[in-house]
Amino acid sequence: MILTVTLNAALDVTCNVDALVPYGSHRVDRPFSRAGGKGVEAARVLSALGAPAAVPYPLAGDFDVGLHEQFRTSVAEK
């Protein structure tokens, strides 16, 4: 088991738009979010390569509820 350390966990949000128009308004249909941070990304790659990886991370407040589920499904259970 490889442990990666993520002291500054993040929730990465990606938005897709049809086209980027300079100085124009852009509409987003469905933003996609997933757990992020350097340790999380490293564990995600290790897991995809077949190596068992885990991410111990400190969280607090309202932020931790959705992020905990993201961590659990993206790294720990693979």
PDB file of C-alpha atoms in Angstrom:
ATOM      1  CA  MET A   1       0.000   0.000   0.000  1.00  0.00           C
ATOM      2  CA  ILE A   2       1.341   3.395  -0.993  1.00  0.00           C
ATOM      3  CA  LEU A   3       0.213   6.373   1.078  1.00  0.00           C
ATOM      4  CA  THR A   4       0.228   9.789  -0.559  1.00  0.00           C
ATOM      5  CA  VAL A   5      -0.017  12.893   1.593  1.00  0.00           C
ATOM      6  CA  THR A   6      -2.470  15.647   0.671  1.00  0.00           C
ATOM      7  CA  LEU A   7      -2.249  18.502   3.158  1.00  0.00           C
ATOM      8  CA  ASN A   8      -4.243  20.894   0.981  1.00  0.00           C
ATOM      9  CA  ALA A   9      -7.123  18.891  -0.459  1.00  0.00           C
ATOM     10  CA  ALA A  10      -9.198  20.502  -3.188  1.00  0.00           C
ATOM     11  CA  LEU A  11     -12.383  20.009  -5.136  1.00  0.00           C
ATOM     12  CA  ASP A  12     -11.504  20.509  -8.812  1.00  0.00           C
ATOM     13  CA  VAL A  13     -14.385  21.807 -10.925  1.00  0.00           C
ATOM     14  CA  THR A  14     -14.262  21.501 -14.729  1.00  0.00           C
ATOM     15  CA  CYS A  15     -16.695  23.312 -16.994  1.00  0.00           C
ATOM     16  CA  ASN A  16     -17.172  22.711 -20.713  1.00  0.00           C
ATOM     17  CA  VAL A  17     -18.360  25.378 -23.139  1.00  0.00           C
ATOM     18  CA  ASP A  18     -19.222  25.089 -26.823  1.00  0.00           C
ATOM     19  CA  ALA A  19     -16.828  27.849 -27.889  1.00  0.00           C
ATOM     20  CA  LEU A  20     -14.673  30.513 -26.269  1.00  0.00           C
ATOM     21  CA  VAL A  21     -15.573  33.935 -27.603  1.00  0.00           C
ATOM     22  CA  PRO A  22     -13.393  36.851 -26.476  1.00  0.00           C
ATOM     23  CA  TYR A  23     -15.398  39.215 -24.260  1.00  0.00           C
ATOM     24  CA  GLY A  24     -18.502  37.050 -24.752  1.00  0.00           C
ATOM     25  CA  SER A  25     -20.793  35.350 -22.264  1.00  0.00           C
ATOM     26  CA  HIS A  26     -20.334  31.631 -21.794  1.00  0.00           C
ATOM     27  CA  ARG A  27     -22.990  29.196 -20.599  1.00  0.00           C
ATOM     28  CA  VAL A  28     -22.062  26.044 -18.728  1.00  0.00           C
ATOM     29  CA  ASP A  29     -24.407  23.061 -18.963  1.00  0.00           C
ATOM     30  CA  ARG A  30     -23.061  20.679 -16.312  1.00  0.00           C
ATOM     31  CA  PRO A  31     -19.922  21.329 -14.286  1.00  0.00           C
ATOM     32  CA  PHE A  32     -17.920  18.214 -13.365  1.00  0.00           C
ATOM     33  CA  SER A  33     -16.203  18.037  -9.975  1.00  0.00           C
ATOM     34  CA  ARG A  34     -13.757  15.586  -8.469  1.00  0.00           C
ATOM     35  CA  ALA A  35     -11.294  15.381  -5.603  1.00  0.00           C
ATOM     36  CA  GLY A  36      -7.948  16.990  -6.357  1.00  0.00           C
ATOM     37  CA  GLY A  37      -4.588  17.959  -4.971  1.00  0.00           C
ATOM     38  CA  LYS A  38      -1.126  16.621  -5.775  1.00  0.00           C
ATOM     39  CA  GLY A  39      -1.350  13.652  -3.417  1.00  0.00           C
ATOM     40  CA  VAL A  40      -4.793  12.740  -4.730  1.00  0.00           C
ATOM     41  CA  GLU A  41      -3.670  12.912  -8.349  1.00  0.00           C
ATOM     42  CA  ALA A  42      -0.627  10.743  -7.561  1.00  0.00           C
ATOM     43  CA  ALA A  43      -2.824   8.158  -5.821  1.00  0.00           C
ATOM     44  CA  ARG A  44      -5.281   8.223  -8.741  1.00  0.00           C
ATOM     45  CA  VAL A  45      -2.461   7.460 -11.206  1.00  0.00           C
ATOM     46  CA  LEU A  46      -1.008   4.736  -8.971  1.00  0.00           C
ATOM     47  CA  SER A  47      -4.452   3.172  -8.633  1.00  0.00           C
ATOM     48  CA  ALA A  48      -4.978   3.274 -12.412  1.00  0.00           C
ATOM     49  CA  LEU A  49      -1.626   1.503 -12.847  1.00  0.00           C
ATOM     50  CA  GLY A  50      -2.735  -1.241 -10.462  1.00  0.00           C
ATOM     51  CA  ALA A  51      -0.782  -0.223  -7.359  1.00  0.00           C
ATOM     52  CA  PRO A  52      -2.764  -0.073  -4.106  1.00  0.00           C
ATOM     53  CA  ALA A  53      -2.852   3.542  -2.918  1.00  0.00           C
ATOM     54  CA  ALA A  54      -4.529   5.437  -0.094  1.00  0.00           C
ATOM     55  CA  VAL A  55      -4.884   9.144   0.657  1.00  0.00           C
ATOM     56  CA  PRO A  56      -4.949  10.265   4.296  1.00  0.00           C
ATOM     57  CA  TYR A  57      -6.258  13.835   4.279  1.00  0.00           C
ATOM     58  CA  PRO A  58      -7.338  16.431   6.846  1.00  0.00           C
ATOM     59  CA  LEU A  59     -10.757  18.008   6.277  1.00  0.00           C
ATOM     60  CA  ALA A  60     -13.014  20.230   8.343  1.00  0.00           C
ATOM     61  CA  GLY A  61     -16.324  22.040   8.111  1.00  0.00           C
ATOM     62  CA  ASP A  62     -19.017  21.777   5.452  1.00  0.00           C
ATOM     63  CA  PHE A  63     -16.416  21.298   2.730  1.00  0.00           C
ATOM     64  CA  ASP A  64     -15.523  17.795   3.879  1.00  0.00           C
ATOM     65  CA  VAL A  65     -18.861  16.058   3.196  1.00  0.00           C
ATOM     66  CA  GLY A  66     -18.776  16.102  -0.619  1.00  0.00           C
ATOM     67  CA  LEU A  67     -15.011  15.888  -0.817  1.00  0.00           C
ATOM     68  CA  HIS A  68     -14.884  12.784   1.380  1.00  0.00           C
ATOM     69  CA  GLU A  69     -17.230  10.978  -1.025  1.00  0.00           C
ATOM     70  CA  GLN A  70     -15.078  12.093  -3.976  1.00  0.00           C
ATOM     71  CA  PHE A  71     -11.930  10.691  -2.321  1.00  0.00           C
ATOM     72  CA  ARG A  72     -13.633   7.429  -1.428  1.00  0.00           C
ATOM     73  CA  THR A  73     -14.917   6.738  -4.934  1.00  0.00           C
ATOM     74  CA  SER A  74     -11.977   8.048  -6.966  1.00  0.00           C
ATOM     75  CA  VAL A  75      -9.015   6.428  -5.187  1.00  0.00           C
ATOM     76  CA  ALA A  76      -9.646   4.263  -2.138  1.00  0.00           C
ATOM     77  CA  GLU A  77     -12.012   1.725  -3.650  1.00  0.00           C
ATOM     78  CA  LYS A  78     -10.075   1.056  -6.847  1.00  0.00           C
TER      79      LYS A  78
END
